[in-house]
CSV table of N, CA and C in Angstrom, one decimal:
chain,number,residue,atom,x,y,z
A,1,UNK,N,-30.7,-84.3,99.6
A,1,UNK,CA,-32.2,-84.4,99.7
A,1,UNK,C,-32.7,-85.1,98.5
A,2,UNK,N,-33.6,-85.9,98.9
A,2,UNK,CA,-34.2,-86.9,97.5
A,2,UNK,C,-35.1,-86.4,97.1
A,3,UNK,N,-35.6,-86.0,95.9
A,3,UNK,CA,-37.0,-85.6,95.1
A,3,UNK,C,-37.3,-86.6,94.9
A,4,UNK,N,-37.1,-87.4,94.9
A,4,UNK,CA,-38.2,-89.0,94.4
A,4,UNK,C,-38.8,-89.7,95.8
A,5,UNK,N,-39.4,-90.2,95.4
A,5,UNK,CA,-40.2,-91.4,96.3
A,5,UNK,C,-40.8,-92.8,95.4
A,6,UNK,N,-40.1,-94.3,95.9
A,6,UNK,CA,-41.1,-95.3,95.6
A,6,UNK,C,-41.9,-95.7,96.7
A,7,UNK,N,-43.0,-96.0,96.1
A,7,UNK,CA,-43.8,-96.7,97.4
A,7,UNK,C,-44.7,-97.5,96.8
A,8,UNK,N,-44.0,-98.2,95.9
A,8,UNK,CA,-44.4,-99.5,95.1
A,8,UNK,C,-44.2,-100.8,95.7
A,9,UNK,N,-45.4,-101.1,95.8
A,9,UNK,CA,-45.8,-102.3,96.3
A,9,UNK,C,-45.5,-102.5,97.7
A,10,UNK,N,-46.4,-101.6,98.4
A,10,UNK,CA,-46.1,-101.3,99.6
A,10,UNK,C,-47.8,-101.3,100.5
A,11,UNK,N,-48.5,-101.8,99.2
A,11,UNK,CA,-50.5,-102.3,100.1
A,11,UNK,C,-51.0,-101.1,100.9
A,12,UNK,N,-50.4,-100.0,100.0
A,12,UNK,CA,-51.1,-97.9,101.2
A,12,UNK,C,-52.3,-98.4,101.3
A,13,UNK,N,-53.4,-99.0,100.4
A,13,UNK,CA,-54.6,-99.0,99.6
A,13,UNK,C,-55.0,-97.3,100.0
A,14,UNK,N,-56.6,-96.9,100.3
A,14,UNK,CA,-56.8,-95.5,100.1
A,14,UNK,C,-56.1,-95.2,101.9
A,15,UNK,N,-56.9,-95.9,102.5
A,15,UNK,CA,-56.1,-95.5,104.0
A,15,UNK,C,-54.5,-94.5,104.2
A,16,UNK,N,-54.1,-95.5,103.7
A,16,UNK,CA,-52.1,-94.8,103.5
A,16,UNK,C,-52.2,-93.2,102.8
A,17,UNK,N,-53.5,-93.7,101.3
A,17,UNK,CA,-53.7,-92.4,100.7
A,17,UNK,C,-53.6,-91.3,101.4
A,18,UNK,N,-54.6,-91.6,102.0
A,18,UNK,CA,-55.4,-90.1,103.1
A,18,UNK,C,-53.7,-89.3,103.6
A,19,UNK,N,-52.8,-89.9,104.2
A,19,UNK,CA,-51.8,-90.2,104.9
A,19,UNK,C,-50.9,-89.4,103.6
A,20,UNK,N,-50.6,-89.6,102.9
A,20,UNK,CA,-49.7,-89.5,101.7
A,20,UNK,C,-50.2,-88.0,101.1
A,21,UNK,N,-51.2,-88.1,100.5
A,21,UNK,CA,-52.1,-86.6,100.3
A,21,UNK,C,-52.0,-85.5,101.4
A,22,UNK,N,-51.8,-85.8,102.8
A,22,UNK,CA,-51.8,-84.8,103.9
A,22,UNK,C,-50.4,-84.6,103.5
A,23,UNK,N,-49.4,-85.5,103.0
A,23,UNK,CA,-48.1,-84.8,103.3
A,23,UNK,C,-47.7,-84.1,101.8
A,24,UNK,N,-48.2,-84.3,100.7
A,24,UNK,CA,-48.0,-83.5,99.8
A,24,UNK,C,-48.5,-82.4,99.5
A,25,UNK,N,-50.0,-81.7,100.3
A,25,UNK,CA,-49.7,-81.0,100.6
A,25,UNK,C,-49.0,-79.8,100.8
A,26,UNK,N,-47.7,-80.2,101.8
A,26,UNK,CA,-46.8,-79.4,102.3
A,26,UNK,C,-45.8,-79.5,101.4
A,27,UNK,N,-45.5,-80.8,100.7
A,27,UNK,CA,-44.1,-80.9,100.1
A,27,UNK,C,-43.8,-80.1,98.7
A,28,UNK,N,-42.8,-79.6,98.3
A,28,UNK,CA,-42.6,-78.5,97.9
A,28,UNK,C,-41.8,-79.2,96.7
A,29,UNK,N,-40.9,-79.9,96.9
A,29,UNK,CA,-39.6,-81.0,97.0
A,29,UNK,C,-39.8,-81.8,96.1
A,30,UNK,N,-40.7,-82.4,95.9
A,30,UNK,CA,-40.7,-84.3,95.6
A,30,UNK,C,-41.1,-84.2,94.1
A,31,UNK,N,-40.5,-84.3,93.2
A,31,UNK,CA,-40.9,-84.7,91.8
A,31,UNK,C,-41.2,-85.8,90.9
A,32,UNK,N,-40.9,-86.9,91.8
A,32,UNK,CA,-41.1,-88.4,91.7
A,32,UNK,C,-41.8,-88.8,92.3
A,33,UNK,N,-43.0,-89.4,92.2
A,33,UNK,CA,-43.5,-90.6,93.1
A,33,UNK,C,-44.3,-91.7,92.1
A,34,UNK,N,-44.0,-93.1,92.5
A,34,UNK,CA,-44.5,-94.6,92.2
A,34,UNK,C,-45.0,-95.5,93.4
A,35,UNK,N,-46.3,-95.3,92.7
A,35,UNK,CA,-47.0,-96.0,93.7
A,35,UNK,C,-47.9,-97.1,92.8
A,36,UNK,N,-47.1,-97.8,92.6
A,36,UNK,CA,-47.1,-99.1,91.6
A,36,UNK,C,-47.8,-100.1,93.0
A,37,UNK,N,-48.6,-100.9,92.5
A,37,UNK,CA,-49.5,-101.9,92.7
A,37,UNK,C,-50.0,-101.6,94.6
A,38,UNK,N,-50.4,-100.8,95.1
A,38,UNK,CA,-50.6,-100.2,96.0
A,38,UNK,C,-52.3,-100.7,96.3
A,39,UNK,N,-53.1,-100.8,95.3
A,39,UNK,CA,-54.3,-101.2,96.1
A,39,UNK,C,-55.1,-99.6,96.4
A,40,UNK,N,-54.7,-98.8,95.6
A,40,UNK,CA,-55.4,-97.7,96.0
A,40,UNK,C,-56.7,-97.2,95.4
A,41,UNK,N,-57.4,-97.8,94.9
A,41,UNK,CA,-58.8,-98.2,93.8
A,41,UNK,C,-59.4,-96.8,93.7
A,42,UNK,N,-60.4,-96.2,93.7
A,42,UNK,CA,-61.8,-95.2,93.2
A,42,UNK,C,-61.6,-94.2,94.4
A,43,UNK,N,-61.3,-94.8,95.5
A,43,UNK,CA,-61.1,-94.5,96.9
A,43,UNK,C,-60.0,-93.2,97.2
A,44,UNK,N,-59.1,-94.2,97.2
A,44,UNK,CA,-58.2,-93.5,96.8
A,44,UNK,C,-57.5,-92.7,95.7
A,45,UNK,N,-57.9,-92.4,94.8
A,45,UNK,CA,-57.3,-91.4,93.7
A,45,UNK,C,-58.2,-90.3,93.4
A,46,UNK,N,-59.5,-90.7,94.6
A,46,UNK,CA,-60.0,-89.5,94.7
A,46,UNK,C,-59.4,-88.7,95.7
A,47,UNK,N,-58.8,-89.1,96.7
A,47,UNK,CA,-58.0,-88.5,97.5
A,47,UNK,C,-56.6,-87.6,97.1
A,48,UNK,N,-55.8,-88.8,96.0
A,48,UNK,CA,-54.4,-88.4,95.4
A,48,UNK,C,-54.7,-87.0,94.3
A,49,UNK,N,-55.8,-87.6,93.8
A,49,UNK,CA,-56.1,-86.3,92.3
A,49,UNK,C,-56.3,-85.2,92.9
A,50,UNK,N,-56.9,-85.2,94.2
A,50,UNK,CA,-57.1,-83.7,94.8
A,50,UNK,C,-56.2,-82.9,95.0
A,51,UNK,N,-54.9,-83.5,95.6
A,51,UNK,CA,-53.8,-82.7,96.1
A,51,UNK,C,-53.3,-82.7,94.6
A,52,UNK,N,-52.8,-83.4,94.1
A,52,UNK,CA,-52.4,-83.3,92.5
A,52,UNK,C,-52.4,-82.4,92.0
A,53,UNK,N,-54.0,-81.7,91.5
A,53,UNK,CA,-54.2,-80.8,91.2
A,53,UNK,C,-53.9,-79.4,91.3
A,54,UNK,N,-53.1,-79.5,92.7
A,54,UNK,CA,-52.7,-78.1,93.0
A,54,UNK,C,-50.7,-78.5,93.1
A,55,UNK,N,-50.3,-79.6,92.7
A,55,UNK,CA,-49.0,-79.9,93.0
A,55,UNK,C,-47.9,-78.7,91.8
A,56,UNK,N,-47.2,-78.4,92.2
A,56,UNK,CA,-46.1,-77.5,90.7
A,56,UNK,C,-45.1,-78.4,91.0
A,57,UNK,N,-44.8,-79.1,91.6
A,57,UNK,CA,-43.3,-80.0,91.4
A,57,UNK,C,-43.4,-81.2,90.8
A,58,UNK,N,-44.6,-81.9,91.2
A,58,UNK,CA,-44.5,-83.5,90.6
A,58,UNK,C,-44.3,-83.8,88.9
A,59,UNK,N,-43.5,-84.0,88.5
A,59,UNK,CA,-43.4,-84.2,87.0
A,59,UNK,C,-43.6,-86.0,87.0
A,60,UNK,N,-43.1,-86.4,87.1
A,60,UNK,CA,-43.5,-88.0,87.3
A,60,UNK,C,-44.4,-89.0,88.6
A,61,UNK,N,-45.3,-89.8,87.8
A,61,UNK,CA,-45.9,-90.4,88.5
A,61,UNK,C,-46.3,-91.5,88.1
A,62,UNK,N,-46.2,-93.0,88.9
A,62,UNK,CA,-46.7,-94.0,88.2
A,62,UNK,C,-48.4,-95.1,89.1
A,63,UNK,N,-49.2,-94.5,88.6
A,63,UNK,CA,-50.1,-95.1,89.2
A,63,UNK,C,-50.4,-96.5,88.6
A,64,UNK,N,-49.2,-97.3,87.9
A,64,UNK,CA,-49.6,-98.6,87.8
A,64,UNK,C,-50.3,-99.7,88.7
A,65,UNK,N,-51.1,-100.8,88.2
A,65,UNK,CA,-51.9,-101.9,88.8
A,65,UNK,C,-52.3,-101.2,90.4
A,66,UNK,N,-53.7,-100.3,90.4
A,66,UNK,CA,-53.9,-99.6,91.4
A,66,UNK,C,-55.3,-99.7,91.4
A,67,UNK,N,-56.1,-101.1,90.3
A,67,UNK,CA,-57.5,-101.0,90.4
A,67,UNK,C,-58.4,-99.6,90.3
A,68,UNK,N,-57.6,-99.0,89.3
A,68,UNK,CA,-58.8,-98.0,88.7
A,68,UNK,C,-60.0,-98.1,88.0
A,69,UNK,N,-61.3,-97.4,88.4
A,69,UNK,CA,-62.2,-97.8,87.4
A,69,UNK,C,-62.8,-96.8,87.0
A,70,UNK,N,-63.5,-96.4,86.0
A,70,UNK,CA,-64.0,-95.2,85.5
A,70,UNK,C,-64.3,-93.7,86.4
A,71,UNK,N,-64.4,-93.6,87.8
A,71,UNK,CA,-64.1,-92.5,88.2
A,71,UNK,C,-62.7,-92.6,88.5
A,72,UNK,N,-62.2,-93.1,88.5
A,72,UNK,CA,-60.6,-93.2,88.6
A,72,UNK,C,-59.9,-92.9,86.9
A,73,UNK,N,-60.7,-93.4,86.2
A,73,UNK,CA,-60.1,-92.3,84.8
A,73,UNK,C,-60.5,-91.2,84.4
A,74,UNK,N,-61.8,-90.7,85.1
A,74,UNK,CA,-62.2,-89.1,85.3
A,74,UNK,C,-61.5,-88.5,86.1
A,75,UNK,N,-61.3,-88.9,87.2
A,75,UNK,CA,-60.2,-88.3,87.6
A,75,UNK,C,-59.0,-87.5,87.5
A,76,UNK,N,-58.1,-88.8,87.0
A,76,UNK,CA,-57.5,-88.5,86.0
A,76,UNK,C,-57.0,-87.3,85.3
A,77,UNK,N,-58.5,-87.4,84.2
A,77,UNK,CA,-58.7,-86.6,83.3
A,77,UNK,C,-59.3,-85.1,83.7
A,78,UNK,N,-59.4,-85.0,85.1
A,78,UNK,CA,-59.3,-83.5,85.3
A,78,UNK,C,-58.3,-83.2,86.2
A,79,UNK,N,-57.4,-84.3,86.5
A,79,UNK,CA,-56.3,-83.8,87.2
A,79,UNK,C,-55.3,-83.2,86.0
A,80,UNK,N,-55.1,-83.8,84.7
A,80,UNK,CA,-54.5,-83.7,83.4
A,80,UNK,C,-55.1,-81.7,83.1
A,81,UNK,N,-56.5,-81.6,83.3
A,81,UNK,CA,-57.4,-80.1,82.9
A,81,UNK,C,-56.3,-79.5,83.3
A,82,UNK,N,-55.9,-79.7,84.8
A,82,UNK,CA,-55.5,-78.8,85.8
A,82,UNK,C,-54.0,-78.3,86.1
A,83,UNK,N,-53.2,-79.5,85.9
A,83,UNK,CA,-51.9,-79.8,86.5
A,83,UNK,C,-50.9,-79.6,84.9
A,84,UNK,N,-50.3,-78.7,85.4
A,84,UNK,CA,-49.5,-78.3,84.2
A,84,UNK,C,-48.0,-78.9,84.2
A,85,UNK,N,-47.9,-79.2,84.9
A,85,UNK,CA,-45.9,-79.5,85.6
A,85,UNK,C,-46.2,-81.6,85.2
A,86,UNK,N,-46.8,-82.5,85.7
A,86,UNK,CA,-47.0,-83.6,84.9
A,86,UNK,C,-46.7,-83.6,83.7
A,87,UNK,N,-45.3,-84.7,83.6
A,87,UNK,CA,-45.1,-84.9,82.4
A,87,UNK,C,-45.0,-86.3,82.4
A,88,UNK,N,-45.0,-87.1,82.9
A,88,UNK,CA,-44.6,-88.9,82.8
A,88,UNK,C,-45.8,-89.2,83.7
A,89,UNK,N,-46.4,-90.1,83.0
A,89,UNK,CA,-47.7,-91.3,83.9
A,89,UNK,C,-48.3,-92.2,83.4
A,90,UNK,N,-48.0,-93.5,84.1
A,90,UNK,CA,-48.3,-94.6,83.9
A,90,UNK,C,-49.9,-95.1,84.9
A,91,UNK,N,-50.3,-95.4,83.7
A,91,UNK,CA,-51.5,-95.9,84.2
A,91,UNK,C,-51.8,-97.5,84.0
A,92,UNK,N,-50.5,-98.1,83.8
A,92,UNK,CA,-50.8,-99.6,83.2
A,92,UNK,C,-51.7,-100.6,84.3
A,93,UNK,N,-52.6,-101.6,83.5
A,93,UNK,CA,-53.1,-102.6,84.4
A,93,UNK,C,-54.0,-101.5,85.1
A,94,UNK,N,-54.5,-101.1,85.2
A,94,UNK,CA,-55.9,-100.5,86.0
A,94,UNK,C,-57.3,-100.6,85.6
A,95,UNK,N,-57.5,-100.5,84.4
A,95,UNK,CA,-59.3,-100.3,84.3
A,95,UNK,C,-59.7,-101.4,83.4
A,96,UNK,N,-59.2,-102.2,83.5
A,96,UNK,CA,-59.5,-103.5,83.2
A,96,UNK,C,-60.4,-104.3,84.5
A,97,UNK,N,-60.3,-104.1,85.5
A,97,UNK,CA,-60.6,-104.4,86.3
A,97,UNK,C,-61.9,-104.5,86.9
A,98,UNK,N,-62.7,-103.7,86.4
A,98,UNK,CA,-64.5,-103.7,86.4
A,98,UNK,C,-65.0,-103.6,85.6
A,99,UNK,N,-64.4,-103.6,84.5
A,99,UNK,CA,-66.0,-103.8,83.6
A,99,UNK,C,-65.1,-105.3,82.2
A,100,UNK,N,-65.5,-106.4,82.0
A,100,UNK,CA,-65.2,-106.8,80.7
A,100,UNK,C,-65.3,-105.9,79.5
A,101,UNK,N,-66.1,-105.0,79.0
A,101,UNK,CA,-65.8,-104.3,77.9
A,101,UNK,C,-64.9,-103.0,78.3
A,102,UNK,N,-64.5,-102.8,79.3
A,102,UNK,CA,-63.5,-101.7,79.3
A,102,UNK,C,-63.7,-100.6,80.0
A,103,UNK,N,-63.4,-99.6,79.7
A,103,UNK,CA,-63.5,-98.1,80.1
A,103,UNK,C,-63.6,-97.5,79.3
A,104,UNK,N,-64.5,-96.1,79.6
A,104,UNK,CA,-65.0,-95.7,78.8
A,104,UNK,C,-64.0,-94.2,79.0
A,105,UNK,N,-63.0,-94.0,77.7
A,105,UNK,CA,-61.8,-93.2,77.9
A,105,UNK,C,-62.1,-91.6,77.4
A,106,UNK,N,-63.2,-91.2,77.1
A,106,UNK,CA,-63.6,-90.2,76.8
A,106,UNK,C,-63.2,-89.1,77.2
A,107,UNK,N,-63.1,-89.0,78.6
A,107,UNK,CA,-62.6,-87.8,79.5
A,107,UNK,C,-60.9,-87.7,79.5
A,108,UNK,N,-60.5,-89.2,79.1
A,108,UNK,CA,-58.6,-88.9,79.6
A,108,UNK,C,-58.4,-88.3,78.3
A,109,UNK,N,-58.9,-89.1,76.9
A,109,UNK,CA,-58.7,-88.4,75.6
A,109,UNK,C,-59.0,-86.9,75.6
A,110,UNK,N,-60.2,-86.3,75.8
A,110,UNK,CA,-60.6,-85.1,75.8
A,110,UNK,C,-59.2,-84.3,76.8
A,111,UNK,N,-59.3,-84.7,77.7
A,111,UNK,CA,-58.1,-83.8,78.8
A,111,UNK,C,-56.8,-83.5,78.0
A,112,UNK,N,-56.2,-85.0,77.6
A,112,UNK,CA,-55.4,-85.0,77.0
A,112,UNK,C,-55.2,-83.6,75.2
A,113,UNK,N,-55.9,-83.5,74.8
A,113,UNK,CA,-56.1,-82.8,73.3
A,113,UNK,C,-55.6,-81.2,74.0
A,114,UNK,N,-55.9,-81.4,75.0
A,114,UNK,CA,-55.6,-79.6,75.6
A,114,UNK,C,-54.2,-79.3,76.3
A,115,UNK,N,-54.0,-80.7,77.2
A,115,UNK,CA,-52.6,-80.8,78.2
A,115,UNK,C,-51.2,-80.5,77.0
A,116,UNK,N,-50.2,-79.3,77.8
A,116,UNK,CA,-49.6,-79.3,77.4
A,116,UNK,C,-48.4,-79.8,77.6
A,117,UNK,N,-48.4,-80.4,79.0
A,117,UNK,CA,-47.4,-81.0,79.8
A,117,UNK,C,-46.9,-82.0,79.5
A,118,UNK,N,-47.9,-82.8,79.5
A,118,UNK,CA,-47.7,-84.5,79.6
A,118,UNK,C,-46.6,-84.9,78.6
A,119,UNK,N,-45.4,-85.5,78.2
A,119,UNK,CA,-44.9,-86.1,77.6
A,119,UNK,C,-44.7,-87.9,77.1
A,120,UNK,N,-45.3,-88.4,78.2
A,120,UNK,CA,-45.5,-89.6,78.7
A,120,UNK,C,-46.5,-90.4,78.5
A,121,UNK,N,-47.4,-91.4,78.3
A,121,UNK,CA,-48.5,-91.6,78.9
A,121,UNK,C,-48.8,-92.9,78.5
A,122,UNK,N,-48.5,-94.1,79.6
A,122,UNK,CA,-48.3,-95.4,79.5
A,122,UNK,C,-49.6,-96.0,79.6
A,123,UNK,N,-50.7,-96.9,78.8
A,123,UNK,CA,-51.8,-97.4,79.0
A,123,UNK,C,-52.2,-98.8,79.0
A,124,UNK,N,-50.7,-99.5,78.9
A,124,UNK,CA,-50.5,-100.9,78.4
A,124,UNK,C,-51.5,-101.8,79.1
A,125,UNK,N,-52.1,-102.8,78.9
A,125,UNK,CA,-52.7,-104.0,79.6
A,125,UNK,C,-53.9,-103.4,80.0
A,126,UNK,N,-54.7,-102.2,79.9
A,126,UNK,CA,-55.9,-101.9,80.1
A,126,UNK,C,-56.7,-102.4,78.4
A,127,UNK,N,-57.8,-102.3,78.7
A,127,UNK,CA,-59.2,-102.6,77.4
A,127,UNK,C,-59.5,-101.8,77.2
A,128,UNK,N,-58.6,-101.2,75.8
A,128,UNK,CA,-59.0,-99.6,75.3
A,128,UNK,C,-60.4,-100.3,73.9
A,129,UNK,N,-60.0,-101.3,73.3
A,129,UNK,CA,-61.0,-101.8,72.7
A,129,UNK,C,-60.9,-100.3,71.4
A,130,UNK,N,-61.1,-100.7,70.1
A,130,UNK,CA,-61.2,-100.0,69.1
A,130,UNK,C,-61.4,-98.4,69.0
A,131,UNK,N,-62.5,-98.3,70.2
A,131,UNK,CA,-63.0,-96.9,70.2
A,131,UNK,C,-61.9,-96.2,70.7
A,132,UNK,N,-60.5,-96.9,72.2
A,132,UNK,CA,-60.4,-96.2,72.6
A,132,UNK,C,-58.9,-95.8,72.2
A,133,UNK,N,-58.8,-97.2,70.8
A,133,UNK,CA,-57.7,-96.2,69.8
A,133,UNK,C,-58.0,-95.4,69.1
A,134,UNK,N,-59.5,-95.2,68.5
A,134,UNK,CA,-60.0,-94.0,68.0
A,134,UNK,C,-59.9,-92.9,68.2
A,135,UNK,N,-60.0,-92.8,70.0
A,135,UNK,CA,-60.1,-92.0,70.5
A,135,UNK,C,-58.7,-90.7,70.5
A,136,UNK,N,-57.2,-91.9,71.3
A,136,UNK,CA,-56.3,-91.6,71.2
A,136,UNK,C,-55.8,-91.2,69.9
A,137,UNK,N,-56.1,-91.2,68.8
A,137,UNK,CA,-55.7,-91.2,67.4
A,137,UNK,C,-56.2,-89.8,67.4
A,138,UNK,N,-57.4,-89.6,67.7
A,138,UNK,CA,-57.6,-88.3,68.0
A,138,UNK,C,-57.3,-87.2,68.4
A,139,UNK,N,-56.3,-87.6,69.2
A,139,UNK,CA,-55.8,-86.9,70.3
A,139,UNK,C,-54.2,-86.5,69.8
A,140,UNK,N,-53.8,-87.2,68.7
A,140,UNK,CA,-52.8,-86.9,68.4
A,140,UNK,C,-52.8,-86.0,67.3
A,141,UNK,N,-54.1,-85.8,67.1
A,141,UNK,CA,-54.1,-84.5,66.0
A,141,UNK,C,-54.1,-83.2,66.5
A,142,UNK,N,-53.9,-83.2,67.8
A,142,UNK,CA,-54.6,-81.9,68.6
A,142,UNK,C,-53.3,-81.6,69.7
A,143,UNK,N,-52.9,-82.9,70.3
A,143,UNK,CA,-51.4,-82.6,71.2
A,143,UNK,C,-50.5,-82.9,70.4
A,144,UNK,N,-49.5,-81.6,71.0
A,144,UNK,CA,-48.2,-81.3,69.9
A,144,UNK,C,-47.1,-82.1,70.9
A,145,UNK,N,-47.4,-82.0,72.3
A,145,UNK,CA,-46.2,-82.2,73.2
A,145,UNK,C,-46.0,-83.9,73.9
A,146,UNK,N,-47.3,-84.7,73.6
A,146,UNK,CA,-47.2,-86.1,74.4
A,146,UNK,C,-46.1,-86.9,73.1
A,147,UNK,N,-45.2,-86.9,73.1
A,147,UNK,CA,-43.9,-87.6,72.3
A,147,UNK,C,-43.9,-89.0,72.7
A,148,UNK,N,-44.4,-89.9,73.7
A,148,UNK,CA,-44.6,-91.5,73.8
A,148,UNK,C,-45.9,-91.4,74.5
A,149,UNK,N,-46.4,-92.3,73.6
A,149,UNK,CA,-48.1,-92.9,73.9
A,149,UNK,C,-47.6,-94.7,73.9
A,150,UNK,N,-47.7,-95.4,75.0
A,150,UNK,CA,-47.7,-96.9,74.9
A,150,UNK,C,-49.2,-97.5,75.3
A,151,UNK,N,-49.5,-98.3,74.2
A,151,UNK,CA,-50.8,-98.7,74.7
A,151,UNK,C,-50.6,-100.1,74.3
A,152,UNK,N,-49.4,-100.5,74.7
A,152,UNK,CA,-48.7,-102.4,73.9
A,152,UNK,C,-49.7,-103.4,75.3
A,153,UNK,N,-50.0,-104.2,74.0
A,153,UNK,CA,-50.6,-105.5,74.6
A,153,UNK,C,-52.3,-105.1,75.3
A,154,UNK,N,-53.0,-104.4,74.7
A,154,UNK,CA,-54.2,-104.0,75.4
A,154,UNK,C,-55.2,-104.9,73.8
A,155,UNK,N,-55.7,-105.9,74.1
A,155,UNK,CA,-57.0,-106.5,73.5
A,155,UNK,C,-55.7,-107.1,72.2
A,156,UNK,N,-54.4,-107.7,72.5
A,156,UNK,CA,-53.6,-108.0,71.5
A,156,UNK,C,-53.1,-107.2,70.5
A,157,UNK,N,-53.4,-106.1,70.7
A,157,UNK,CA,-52.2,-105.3,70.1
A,157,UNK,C,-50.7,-105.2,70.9
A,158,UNK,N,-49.6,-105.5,70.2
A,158,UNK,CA,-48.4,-105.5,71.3
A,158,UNK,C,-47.6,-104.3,71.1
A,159,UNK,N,-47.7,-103.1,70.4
A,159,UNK,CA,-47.3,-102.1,70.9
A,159,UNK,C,-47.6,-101.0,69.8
A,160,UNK,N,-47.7,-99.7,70.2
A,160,UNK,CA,-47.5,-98.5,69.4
A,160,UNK,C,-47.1,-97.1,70.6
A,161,UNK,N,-46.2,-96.7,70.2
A,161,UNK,CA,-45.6,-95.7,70.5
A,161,UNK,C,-45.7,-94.6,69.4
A,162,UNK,N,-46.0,-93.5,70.2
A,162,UNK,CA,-45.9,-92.2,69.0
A,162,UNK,C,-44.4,-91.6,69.2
């Protein structure tokens, strides 16, 4: 029996969501899933974060290039409140995508200072912009457990890992 699932690059957009969320749900099993460039935007991750939040198996998840935009990193940031078993997540390429000055990271930072799970947490190629290394800098005074933070190549910075 497989605990993982990819379903990268496979255009679910939120439609497939709906579809995907009904079956986790039930699933008990699956501690993997990548759903890398999927098209699943604001729509959709409002669908995924809901089941999420009640998931105890998923430890890895890659919501890379999925057109997230600021309710999509609120999101997020209360699925992070909630979900204790998340340890790996990639959010690269997402919230660049509606606004030129960025996102406004307030809520993933804040989530983040309390989560004890997360080990992971990939931000590459989004526009964190100064504040929102301020922010994460913050965040590492407060989380003992996130051991890799990548935020390489966002506004030309090309990498920092904690």
């Amino acid at each position: 029996v497989s605990t993982q699932s990819t379903g990268a690059q496979n255009d679910i957009r939120p439609e497939g969501i709906k579809y995907l969320s009904e079956g986790l749900k039930h699933n008990h099993i699956l501690n993997s899933l990548d759903l890398t460039r999927n098209g699943i935007g604001p729509e959709g991750s409002v669908l995924l974060v809901d089941v999420l939040k009640e998931n105890k198996t998923l430890t890895y998840l890659n919501l890379a290039q999925n057109e997230l935009d600021q309710s999509g990193c609120d999101l997020i940031a209360e699925l992070l409140k909630q979900n204790d078993t998340l340890t790996w997540l990639k959010l690269d390429w997402n919230f660049n995508y509606f606004h030129d000055e960025g996102i406004d990271f307030k809520s993933l930072a804040e989530a983040l200072k309390y989560n004890n799970a997360l080990r992971f947490l990939s931000l590459c190629y989004n526009t964190l912009g100064q504040a929102g290394y301020t922010l994460f800098g913050e965040v590492l005074k407060y989380n003992t457990t996130l051991t890799n933070l990548q935020i390489h190549s966002t506004n030309g910075v090309e990498c920092w890992n904690v």
